[in-house]
DNA sequence: TGCTGTATCTTTTTT
DNA sequence: AGATACAGCA
């Protein structure tokens, strides 16, 4: 029973055009909150209605969250056919495709995926093997080396150019880094290991060098759609275009003003250049904003209008009323946290649910104090972004055993597993590893291993091998259960705080029990790891509504009724690390823009006046008075928000800062006064 | 060779 | 504050 969708009524003319355009190349420039997701969702439904098979539609999105949300909404709109659309992130799509076509590239299809720290460790190993660990001059650290190599791949630039442009301090090591890159490449190839970049590189090669595969994929995916195109890098853009090269049915959607991934090689010029690749590209611009109130838009428009380079857009809304964004210069970090917690409780009284509220920040640790405050007040929350659950050392330990089970040639995991055994360091571990001879998918330990502990490890692995058939479809939870028996003593030996970590292992087991196949489990842990959830306060299921804490990066594409943006201070947003060049600051500006455009009704900007954060020791140590973010301090912008003085004694000053929003004064006036009252009332308790 | 204690540096965002 | 590199000891 198909629902009849009334596209004409549900969409504005520009949106409708995008939805009803089927064949050909389209570039949709979609300002923040302009209904971009709505367009994609409707377009999926429209295509399906036009008898395009769902799996012939390829939807490449930036995060899995975005993909799921989109397919969920499309299914709601039409029917469950929409949930069978192909797609995911570039990396997950690459993974799936490469496993299918592994043979063509002479690649084992049980390759393992190295995450960033695995890759960095491998780099270090190779550096040592090359004898580059004993240099007299200071050599770049493993992360830095990896960063350089990765950037050169993602930006499709020569290593030397990347060094010259971004890491001039490493120029003198140019030859050594190249050597490491070469050895690293060989090492991975020999051991069936792929890092994140390899996924893209191999996919690109597959598409470029194998016309038959490219054709097959083109037939399979007749309509290609790419979301958040401004955040793709050269390699990804190339892949998208290659996929569409046969039929040229491609729609890319993005907003140059929201490009925030240049550190990963993203280049918003991809958007500008798209029409050059596809000759008859039709450009559709969505400018009407359906998300935020006018006062919020006034602020965000003002901030982005100062960007150096952009498509001219001016977002407007028909939404009436709304209150001014508030700027609160809280006394210190904890005052900032308390303000938010108070306000959240107040909003909840008014019927705003926790799930409609978010606190956003530039970097993961910005929310540390807030997390403690929220926990003490029993406000349940989930944190997105920042350090991931699977990056914790003990989780990586356990996963390394699983990776060995899956791909016994995975030497990176072998190394990790062996180093956990007391008495075995890197030398012995290397010796042991080279004494193995690696068969096709089973390991053959060679005699002469004396260490009883190593035996034990091998026995456990053998036990797993015999307990479950070597074929795919192994049950990851069962394997973990066996491994934990073995691992627990090692855990206690290695970490003083093991009792905290043991809980995490339970979580891992719980997560694993949702998977039927080891391969899928390992892939997801590498490519789409579960977010670190601190909401274990137990209040989770009570009303099933949780507050969102998120880095700005992870908040992309989402929206909330009320948004708090914290640490809106110089050195934090913009981050002091990006102050060196103009491009860096421009990206911070876009970050500010992305963050503040997430708000539908209320936007609170906060900063602690006294900065005792760990990084303040950089400039002088101890505590430092913060300056408001430069994005709030540019001429003419002050009247786009209301500044609330935290000093408590300055009611008059705060009032003086208040400038009326022309037009709809009654609503915002009342709102403002209420805020003020609440605010100063709150102050008395301090 | 491995372990432990100390000196040193760096510190963002994500697949 | 935390990670990493390094030096010295067992």
XYZ file of C-alpha atoms (C1' of nucleotides) in Angstrom:
711
model
C 0.000 0.000 0.000
C 1.845 2.976 -1.293
C 1.352 6.318 0.273
C 0.833 9.012 -2.255
C 3.435 11.679 -1.780
C 2.410 15.189 -2.630
C 5.786 16.525 -3.647
C 4.424 19.836 -4.809
C 2.957 20.642 -1.464
C 5.766 19.395 0.660
C 8.600 21.134 -1.129
C 9.471 24.604 -2.292
C 10.236 25.136 -5.985
C 13.985 24.755 -5.675
C 13.655 21.636 -3.568
C 11.110 20.229 -5.960
C 13.413 20.745 -8.880
C 16.173 18.867 -7.112
C 13.861 16.018 -6.229
C 12.330 15.590 -9.653
C 15.590 15.801 -11.542
C 16.595 12.271 -12.287
C 19.062 11.858 -15.107
C 22.140 13.980 -15.400
C 24.494 15.818 -13.094
C 23.283 18.146 -10.365
C 24.990 20.337 -7.866
C 22.787 21.351 -4.982
C 24.099 24.170 -2.843
C 22.141 23.844 0.332
C 22.534 26.438 3.044
C 22.292 25.424 6.665
C 18.823 24.253 7.565
C 17.533 24.630 4.044
C 16.050 21.185 3.909
C 18.939 19.338 2.373
C 18.101 16.085 4.070
C 14.494 16.588 3.144
C 15.492 16.859 -0.490
C 17.622 13.739 -0.414
C 14.949 11.772 1.369
C 12.253 12.843 -1.041
C 14.488 12.177 -3.984
C 15.107 8.628 -2.837
C 11.378 8.139 -2.494
C 10.784 9.728 -5.870
C 13.278 7.474 -7.604
C 11.807 4.412 -5.975
C 8.352 5.493 -7.076
C 9.729 5.804 -10.581
C 10.598 2.128 -10.395
C 14.293 2.524 -9.795
C 15.385 -0.426 -7.706
C 16.508 0.741 -4.259
C 19.850 -1.015 -4.462
C 20.562 0.799 -7.718
C 20.695 4.018 -5.761
C 24.026 4.727 -4.124
C 23.887 7.204 -1.296
C 27.269 8.236 0.014
C 27.068 10.121 3.256
C 29.573 11.334 5.697
C 28.599 9.431 8.759
C 26.631 6.331 9.287
C 24.354 8.298 11.566
C 23.427 10.504 8.645
C 22.823 7.538 6.361
C 20.602 5.770 8.829
C 18.616 8.854 9.578
C 18.067 9.466 5.907
C 16.943 5.969 5.088
C 14.714 5.914 8.126
C 12.993 9.068 7.025
C 12.681 7.875 3.458
C 11.066 4.666 4.634
C 8.652 6.669 6.714
C 7.819 8.798 3.727
C 7.250 5.983 1.276
C 7.793 2.442 2.476
C 10.483 0.055 3.583
C 11.801 -0.338 0.070
C 13.710 2.860 0.768
C 15.773 1.264 3.479
C 17.381 -1.049 0.955
C 19.237 1.761 -0.746
C 22.983 1.106 -1.107
C 25.517 3.271 0.546
C 27.249 4.419 3.654
C 30.444 6.323 4.223
C 33.090 6.386 1.549
C 35.250 4.171 3.692
C 32.608 1.594 4.438
C 31.549 1.505 0.818
C 35.182 1.046 -0.181
C 35.541 -1.750 2.317
C 32.536 -3.639 1.024
C 33.502 -3.173 -2.602
C 37.099 -4.182 -2.058
C 36.138 -7.370 -0.291
C 33.963 -8.266 -3.232
C 36.583 -7.478 -5.843
C 39.666 -8.409 -3.808
C 40.759 -10.956 -6.403
C 41.027 -8.370 -9.119
C 43.528 -6.393 -7.095
C 45.379 -9.491 -5.862
C 44.257 -8.645 -2.405
C 43.266 -11.137 0.264
C 39.626 -10.624 1.015
C 40.165 -11.122 4.707
C 42.299 -8.031 4.997
C 42.321 -6.243 8.327
C 41.777 -2.543 8.748
C 44.306 -0.550 10.717
C 42.966 2.309 12.711
C 45.017 5.401 13.260
C 46.957 4.234 16.254
C 47.663 0.864 14.633
C 48.966 2.710 11.636
C 51.111 4.965 13.802
C 52.534 1.998 15.684
C 53.347 0.314 12.422
C 55.130 3.409 11.239
C 57.209 3.318 14.384
C 58.082 -0.316 13.880
C 59.223 0.393 10.374
C 61.179 3.381 11.444
C 63.054 1.203 13.924
C 63.661 -1.470 11.305
C 65.152 1.105 9.009
C 67.447 2.176 11.787
C 65.943 5.622 11.813
C 65.183 5.509 15.497
C 68.673 6.564 16.432
C 69.007 9.873 14.702
C 70.938 12.661 16.317
C 68.467 15.302 15.261
C 64.931 15.207 16.498
C 62.893 13.089 14.155
C 59.155 13.686 13.693
C 57.000 11.483 15.896
C 55.024 8.599 14.587
C 51.735 10.471 14.442
C 53.340 13.330 12.588
C 54.893 11.008 10.036
C 51.592 9.309 9.467
C 49.873 12.657 9.178
C 52.234 13.824 6.471
C 51.917 10.637 4.474
C 48.159 10.608 4.855
C 47.745 14.211 3.844
C 49.731 13.707 0.715
C 47.448 10.833 -0.225
C 44.194 12.547 0.605
C 45.056 15.777 -1.081
C 46.619 13.957 -4.011
C 49.708 16.069 -3.588
C 53.354 15.174 -3.643
C 54.881 14.444 -0.300
C 57.436 17.151 -0.878
C 54.702 19.705 -1.520
C 52.832 18.788 1.625
C 56.041 19.097 3.587
C 56.819 22.406 2.040
C 53.374 23.852 2.598
C 52.416 22.487 5.954
C 55.381 20.882 7.671
C 58.442 22.877 6.709
C 60.101 21.839 9.948
C 60.303 18.278 8.606
C 61.730 19.165 5.217
C 65.169 17.952 6.180
C 63.749 14.469 6.783
C 62.040 14.327 3.438
C 64.092 11.376 2.192
C 63.640 9.387 5.358
C 59.908 9.933 5.374
C 59.692 8.780 1.778
C 61.639 5.682 2.685
C 59.312 4.967 5.567
C 56.305 5.489 3.337
C 57.622 2.955 0.859
C 58.410 0.332 3.483
C 55.119 0.946 5.216
C 53.310 0.346 1.939
C 55.146 -2.908 1.327
C 54.625 -4.061 4.864
C 50.883 -3.572 4.685
C 50.619 -5.209 1.300
C 52.503 -8.291 2.458
C 50.361 -8.728 5.546
C 46.922 -7.962 4.169
C 46.602 -4.802 6.155
C 44.800 -1.700 4.941
C 44.760 1.619 6.690
C 41.980 4.150 6.207
C 43.657 5.763 3.253
C 44.313 2.453 1.553
C 40.606 1.787 1.406
C 40.163 4.856 -0.754
C 43.345 4.381 -2.732
C 42.601 0.775 -3.624
C 39.045 1.607 -4.557
C 40.244 4.372 -6.799
C 42.712 2.010 -8.428
C 40.039 -0.572 -8.906
C 37.879 1.951 -10.699
C 40.633 3.494 -12.753
C 42.492 0.397 -13.857
C 39.680 -2.063 -14.304
C 37.179 -0.827 -16.798
C 35.117 -3.991 -16.483
C 34.649 -3.476 -12.778
C 33.865 0.162 -13.253
C 31.238 -0.772 -15.766
C 29.776 -3.429 -13.517
C 29.551 -0.980 -10.649
C 27.991 1.630 -12.885
C 25.346 -0.821 -13.918
C 24.726 -1.707 -10.359
C 24.546 1.837 -9.052
C 22.615 3.786 -11.637
C 22.048 6.849 -9.503
C 24.775 8.275 -7.325
C 24.150 10.809 -4.580
C 26.770 12.371 -2.369
C 25.901 14.240 0.771
C 28.172 16.832 2.423
C 30.169 17.163 -0.746
C 32.093 20.125 0.661
C 33.797 17.736 3.037
C 35.040 15.280 0.479
C 38.686 15.302 -0.429
C 40.130 14.976 -3.885
C 40.329 11.218 -3.681
C 36.743 10.832 -2.597
C 35.482 13.258 -5.194
C 37.386 11.312 -7.784
C 35.811 8.071 -6.656
C 32.325 9.549 -6.768
C 32.889 10.849 -10.256
C 34.367 7.574 -11.421
C 31.328 5.719 -10.169
C 29.129 8.001 -12.202
C 31.382 8.176 -15.215
C 29.386 5.717 -17.289
C 25.884 7.001 -16.785
C 26.599 10.507 -15.469
C 23.672 10.408 -13.123
C 25.023 12.079 -10.088
C 23.774 14.573 -7.565
C 26.109 16.131 -5.064
C 24.803 18.174 -2.192
C 26.740 20.476 0.037
C 27.400 23.875 1.481
C 30.746 25.531 1.024
C 30.143 27.506 4.209
C 30.108 24.298 6.216
C 33.378 22.779 5.102
C 35.116 21.737 8.302
C 37.274 18.786 7.406
C 40.256 20.296 5.697
C 42.527 18.682 8.267
C 41.600 15.473 6.570
C 42.294 16.833 3.153
C 38.765 17.975 2.418
C 38.658 20.673 -0.140
C 35.576 22.791 -0.563
C 36.743 23.671 -4.020
C 35.475 20.242 -4.971
C 32.094 21.898 -4.910
C 33.178 24.808 -7.054
C 34.867 22.524 -9.544
C 32.137 19.960 -9.856
C 30.456 21.676 -12.822
C 33.719 21.495 -14.703
C 33.765 17.727 -14.475
C 30.238 17.197 -15.608
C 29.533 19.459 -18.493
C 25.814 19.982 -18.205
C 25.667 20.295 -14.493
C 22.552 21.984 -13.283
C 23.113 24.072 -10.167
C 20.297 24.363 -7.673
C 20.548 26.682 -4.704
C 18.453 26.247 -1.586
C 18.318 29.434 0.422
C 15.208 29.311 2.496
C 15.920 28.213 6.020
C 13.376 26.065 7.801
C 15.272 25.524 10.953
C 16.231 28.618 12.871
C 14.489 31.746 13.997
C 15.430 35.048 12.409
C 17.465 36.347 15.364
C 19.662 33.264 15.191
C 20.030 33.601 11.447
C 20.947 37.244 11.809
C 23.888 36.233 13.926
C 25.004 33.309 11.792
C 24.611 35.231 8.538
C 26.716 37.998 9.970
C 29.490 35.648 11.025
C 29.661 33.837 7.733
C 29.392 37.011 5.687
C 32.887 37.814 6.855
C 34.281 34.635 5.390
C 36.925 35.347 2.817
C 35.754 33.026 0.113
C 32.271 31.725 -0.456
C 29.245 31.376 -2.653
C 26.983 34.302 -1.856
C 23.999 33.075 0.037
C 21.694 34.850 2.350
C 19.536 32.625 4.428
C 16.142 33.827 5.400
C 13.225 32.329 7.203
C 9.525 32.831 7.474
C 9.565 31.655 11.032
C 8.204 34.428 13.198
C 9.585 35.679 16.456
C 12.255 33.954 18.429
C 14.648 35.145 21.048
C 18.082 36.618 20.689
C 21.079 34.397 21.080
C 22.516 34.917 24.537
C 26.161 35.292 25.349
C 27.109 34.353 28.889
C 30.533 35.113 30.225
C 30.491 32.694 33.117
C 32.916 33.112 35.943
C 34.769 29.903 35.324
C 34.309 26.518 33.765
C 32.161 25.164 36.521
C 29.929 28.237 36.524
C 29.468 27.578 32.829
C 28.474 24.007 33.578
C 26.106 25.020 36.349
C 24.469 27.604 34.163
C 23.779 24.973 31.544
C 22.529 22.398 33.999
C 20.189 24.959 35.615
C 18.914 26.077 32.287
C 18.344 22.545 31.081
C 16.295 21.712 34.138
C 14.301 24.889 33.575
C 13.667 23.990 29.949
C 12.553 20.559 30.947
C 9.946 22.091 33.216
C 8.673 23.958 30.208
C 8.283 20.733 28.329
C 11.440 20.804 26.239
C 12.739 17.272 26.250
C 16.379 16.457 26.798
C 16.654 14.939 23.356
C 15.856 18.350 21.905
C 18.825 19.958 23.609
C 22.505 19.762 22.758
C 25.730 21.155 24.114
C 28.382 21.639 21.459
C 32.089 22.299 21.699
C 35.238 22.501 19.649
C 37.243 19.721 21.260
C 36.376 16.663 23.244
C 37.747 17.686 26.611
C 35.732 20.904 26.680
C 32.860 18.978 28.159
C 34.782 17.285 30.980
C 33.572 19.535 33.737
C 30.070 19.606 32.360
C 29.920 15.823 32.301
C 30.669 15.702 36.010
C 28.094 18.377 36.743
C 25.437 16.587 34.708
C 26.178 13.276 36.342
C 25.865 14.781 39.792
C 22.460 16.133 38.889
C 21.311 12.918 37.265
C 20.842 14.448 33.872
C 21.393 11.621 31.382
C 23.483 12.399 28.341
C 25.314 10.814 25.448
C 28.562 12.197 24.209
C 29.512 12.085 20.564
C 32.991 12.697 19.306
C 36.220 12.939 21.150
C 38.037 9.826 22.216
C 36.294 6.707 21.111
C 35.464 3.719 23.220
C 37.419 1.392 20.949
C 40.527 3.532 21.238
C 41.008 2.671 24.878
C 44.083 0.493 25.263
C 42.344 -2.435 26.887
C 39.658 -2.553 24.218
C 42.302 -2.498 21.543
C 44.023 -5.353 23.328
C 40.984 -7.577 23.144
C 40.262 -6.631 19.569
C 43.796 -7.509 18.579
C 43.143 -11.149 19.526
C 40.014 -11.128 17.428
C 41.927 -9.725 14.523
C 44.463 -12.492 14.788
C 41.670 -15.027 14.696
C 40.258 -13.347 11.627
C 43.493 -12.748 9.770
C 46.440 -14.619 11.194
C 48.818 -12.607 9.028
C 47.890 -9.472 10.906
C 51.269 -8.791 12.403
C 50.250 -5.516 13.929
C 47.834 -7.396 16.127
C 50.317 -10.160 16.829
C 52.733 -7.570 18.039
C 50.219 -6.070 20.371
C 49.115 -9.402 21.743
C 52.652 -10.615 22.352
C 53.771 -7.407 24.021
C 51.096 -7.940 26.619
C 52.873 -11.002 27.901
C 55.194 -10.123 30.787
C 58.797 -10.637 29.866
C 58.259 -10.096 26.181
C 59.330 -6.841 24.648
C 59.595 -5.709 21.095
C 62.692 -7.774 20.317
C 61.277 -11.070 21.487
C 57.951 -10.317 19.909
C 59.564 -9.751 16.543
C 61.517 -12.949 16.895
C 58.436 -14.937 17.734
C 56.490 -13.448 14.873
C 59.189 -14.227 12.356
C 59.310 -17.793 13.632
C 55.724 -18.307 12.545
C 55.135 -19.431 9.063
C 51.910 -18.107 7.823
C 49.726 -20.463 5.926
C 46.643 -19.480 4.087
C 44.348 -18.875 6.976
C 45.812 -20.883 9.798
C 48.897 -20.271 11.806
C 51.687 -22.781 12.171
C 53.809 -22.105 15.204
C 57.311 -23.300 14.720
C 58.944 -25.267 17.455
C 61.367 -23.671 19.837
C 59.012 -21.400 21.666
C 59.925 -21.878 25.236
C 57.836 -19.311 26.910
C 54.991 -20.985 28.665
C 52.915 -17.829 28.357
C 53.204 -17.777 24.596
C 52.076 -21.367 24.487
C 49.039 -20.385 26.440
C 48.151 -17.743 23.910
C 48.560 -20.177 21.051
C 46.427 -22.727 22.847
C 43.659 -20.237 23.332
C 43.749 -19.337 19.682
C 43.690 -22.992 18.733
C 40.763 -23.536 21.033
C 38.878 -20.758 19.304
C 39.762 -22.220 15.956
C 38.325 -25.581 16.847
C 35.386 -24.227 18.792
C 34.056 -22.408 15.789
C 34.425 -23.339 12.152
C 37.017 -21.353 10.267
C 34.395 -20.144 7.888
C 32.943 -16.685 8.192
C 29.941 -16.269 10.410
C 31.902 -16.884 13.560
C 30.190 -15.583 16.606
C 32.282 -12.687 17.932
C 30.722 -12.663 21.398
C 31.615 -16.297 21.951
C 35.177 -15.703 20.913
C 35.487 -12.722 23.189
C 34.203 -14.764 26.100
C 37.001 -17.280 25.560
C 39.575 -14.553 25.161
C 38.566 -12.722 28.296
C 39.434 -15.748 30.402
C 42.920 -15.492 29.084
C 43.143 -11.728 29.051
C 41.893 -10.828 32.518
C 45.114 -11.692 34.362
C 47.091 -9.692 31.830
C 44.739 -6.775 32.262
C 45.288 -6.768 36.001
C 48.992 -6.949 35.550
C 49.132 -4.146 33.051
C 46.757 -1.537 34.409
C 46.456 -0.250 37.948
C 42.918 0.886 37.321
C 41.832 -2.466 35.970
C 38.571 -2.561 37.861
C 37.337 0.441 35.897
C 38.428 -1.130 32.663
C 36.735 -4.427 33.363
C 33.359 -2.726 32.965
C 34.342 -1.695 29.487
C 35.050 -5.281 28.578
C 31.502 -6.132 29.541
C 30.293 -3.360 27.278
C 32.391 -4.747 24.476
C 30.873 -8.158 24.985
C 27.419 -6.636 24.895
C 28.184 -4.794 21.702
C 29.690 -7.901 20.125
C 26.635 -9.975 20.930
C 24.709 -7.902 18.419
C 26.893 -9.271 15.637
C 26.677 -12.607 13.960
C 29.854 -12.352 11.950
C 33.354 -11.645 13.128
C 34.154 -9.819 9.935
C 31.264 -7.433 10.313
C 32.122 -6.819 13.926
C 35.750 -6.011 13.229
C 34.856 -3.828 10.290
C 32.421 -1.803 12.313
C 34.839 -1.418 15.178
C 37.338 0.074 12.734
C 35.060 2.064 10.471
C 31.975 2.862 12.483
C 32.849 2.393 16.109
C 30.215 2.879 18.783
C 30.325 6.261 20.440
C 31.677 6.444 23.916
C 28.573 6.576 25.997
C 28.789 7.914 29.494
C 25.068 7.871 29.883
C 25.366 4.754 31.965
C 23.985 6.797 34.853
C 21.150 4.312 34.724
C 18.623 6.943 33.806
C 18.810 5.995 30.193
C 15.568 4.100 29.896
C 13.528 6.052 32.390
C 12.017 8.450 29.908
C 14.279 7.449 27.053
C 15.283 11.022 26.498
C 18.920 11.992 26.749
C 20.836 15.170 26.356
C 23.374 15.307 23.546
C 26.930 16.437 24.081
C 28.862 16.600 20.872
C 31.892 18.009 19.184
C 30.938 20.414 16.461
C 32.299 18.005 13.905
C 30.026 15.222 15.043
C 27.029 17.536 15.191
C 27.085 18.207 11.498
C 23.773 17.789 9.793
C 21.786 17.602 13.022
C 19.540 20.116 14.741
C 18.074 20.800 18.180
C 15.490 23.053 19.739
C 18.070 24.503 22.089
C 21.814 24.580 21.553
C 24.507 25.564 24.022
C 27.898 26.317 22.546
C 30.633 26.387 25.166
C 34.161 27.737 25.249
C 33.388 30.453 22.722
C 36.691 32.036 23.581
C 39.867 32.921 21.771
C 42.188 29.954 21.800
C 39.325 27.501 22.075
C 37.030 28.457 19.223
C 39.094 29.425 17.195
C 41.495 26.854 18.513
C 44.898 28.276 19.249
C 46.322 25.591 16.993
C 44.712 27.094 13.957
C 45.689 30.686 14.471
C 48.779 30.540 12.354
C 47.340 30.972 8.934
C 44.262 32.574 7.550
C 42.909 29.360 6.118
C 42.938 27.826 9.547
C 40.977 30.682 11.013
C 38.505 30.577 8.173
C 37.840 26.956 8.953
C 37.250 27.847 12.595
C 34.781 30.441 11.421
C 32.902 27.800 9.498
C 32.968 25.625 12.594
C 31.377 28.404 14.573
C 28.848 28.737 11.794
C 28.029 25.047 11.712
C 27.618 24.989 15.489
C 25.345 27.992 15.758
C 23.163 27.001 12.834
C 22.218 23.772 14.619
C 19.827 25.758 16.828
C 16.166 26.016 16.012
C 14.824 28.220 18.816
C 17.419 28.949 21.459
C 21.109 29.571 21.081
C 23.326 30.086 24.101
C 26.943 31.049 23.645
C 29.101 30.638 26.720
C 32.649 30.970 27.819
C 34.390 30.710 31.151
C 35.964 33.996 32.129
C 38.774 32.320 33.961
C 40.476 29.568 32.036
C 42.060 26.908 34.171
C 41.975 24.336 31.426
C 44.962 22.070 30.904
C 46.163 24.005 27.939
C 46.324 27.390 29.639
C 49.728 26.456 30.996
C 50.958 27.019 27.462
C 50.592 30.738 27.822
C 51.902 31.532 31.204
C 50.566 28.684 33.268
C 47.997 28.811 35.995
C 44.803 30.581 35.137
C 44.194 33.095 32.432
C 41.383 35.491 31.602
C 39.769 34.523 28.343
C 38.793 36.847 25.543
C 35.536 36.345 23.680
C 35.919 34.499 20.421
C 36.881 36.871 17.652
C 33.773 35.797 15.782
C 31.731 37.588 18.423
C 33.935 40.589 18.518
C 33.878 41.799 14.962
C 32.376 45.177 14.231
C 28.617 45.272 14.076
C 28.119 41.805 15.366
C 27.542 42.704 18.979
C 23.973 43.733 18.327
C 23.117 40.307 16.976
C 23.217 38.760 20.393
C 22.612 39.680 23.986
C 25.511 39.772 26.304
C 24.861 38.685 29.839
C 27.473 39.863 32.286
C 28.377 37.226 34.765
C 29.671 39.689 37.277
C 26.309 39.823 38.965
C 26.745 43.441 39.968
C 26.312 44.700 36.478
C 22.647 44.469 35.751
C 22.665 47.855 34.103
C 25.619 47.028 31.929
C 23.925 43.875 30.742
C 20.801 45.778 29.918
C 22.757 48.357 28.007
C 24.190 45.608 25.853
C 20.769 44.500 24.899
C 19.697 45.750 21.541
C 16.209 45.119 20.432
C 15.574 42.924 17.468
C 13.706 45.100 15.029
C 10.304 43.811 14.181
C 9.094 41.242 16.623
C 9.855 42.905 19.892
C 7.117 41.684 22.152
C 8.045 38.036 22.068
C 11.747 38.544 22.291
C 11.439 41.233 24.912
C 9.500 38.992 27.173
C 11.860 36.161 26.513
C 14.820 38.325 27.228
C 13.467 39.627 30.500
C 12.636 36.145 31.609
C 16.159 35.046 30.827
C 17.621 37.941 32.712
C 15.487 37.317 35.688
C 16.325 33.688 35.756
C 19.913 34.428 35.288
C 20.314 36.861 38.128
C 18.228 34.759 40.312
C 20.622 31.938 39.681
C 23.519 34.144 40.577
C 22.346 34.652 44.118
C 22.934 31.037 44.892
C 26.605 31.232 44.142
C 66.404 -7.510 26.686
C 62.918 -5.734 29.435
C 61.284 -2.760 32.903
C 60.937 1.481 35.438
C 61.599 6.081 36.459
C 62.453 10.613 34.596
C 62.742 14.294 31.152
C 60.465 16.357 27.404
C 57.166 17.790 24.447
C 52.556 18.484 22.596
C 47.854 19.202 23.088
C 41.747 19.670 17.590
C 38.420 17.879 14.662
C 37.363 11.832 12.018
C 37.245 7.677 8.686
C 47.902 16.263 32.049
C 49.273 12.641 29.158
C 51.970 10.429 25.870
C 56.299 9.390 24.338
C 61.353 9.077 24.255
C 65.304 8.007 26.688
C 68.576 6.514 30.252
C 69.948 3.416 33.628
C 69.332 -0.702 36.201
C 68.255 -5.726 36.861
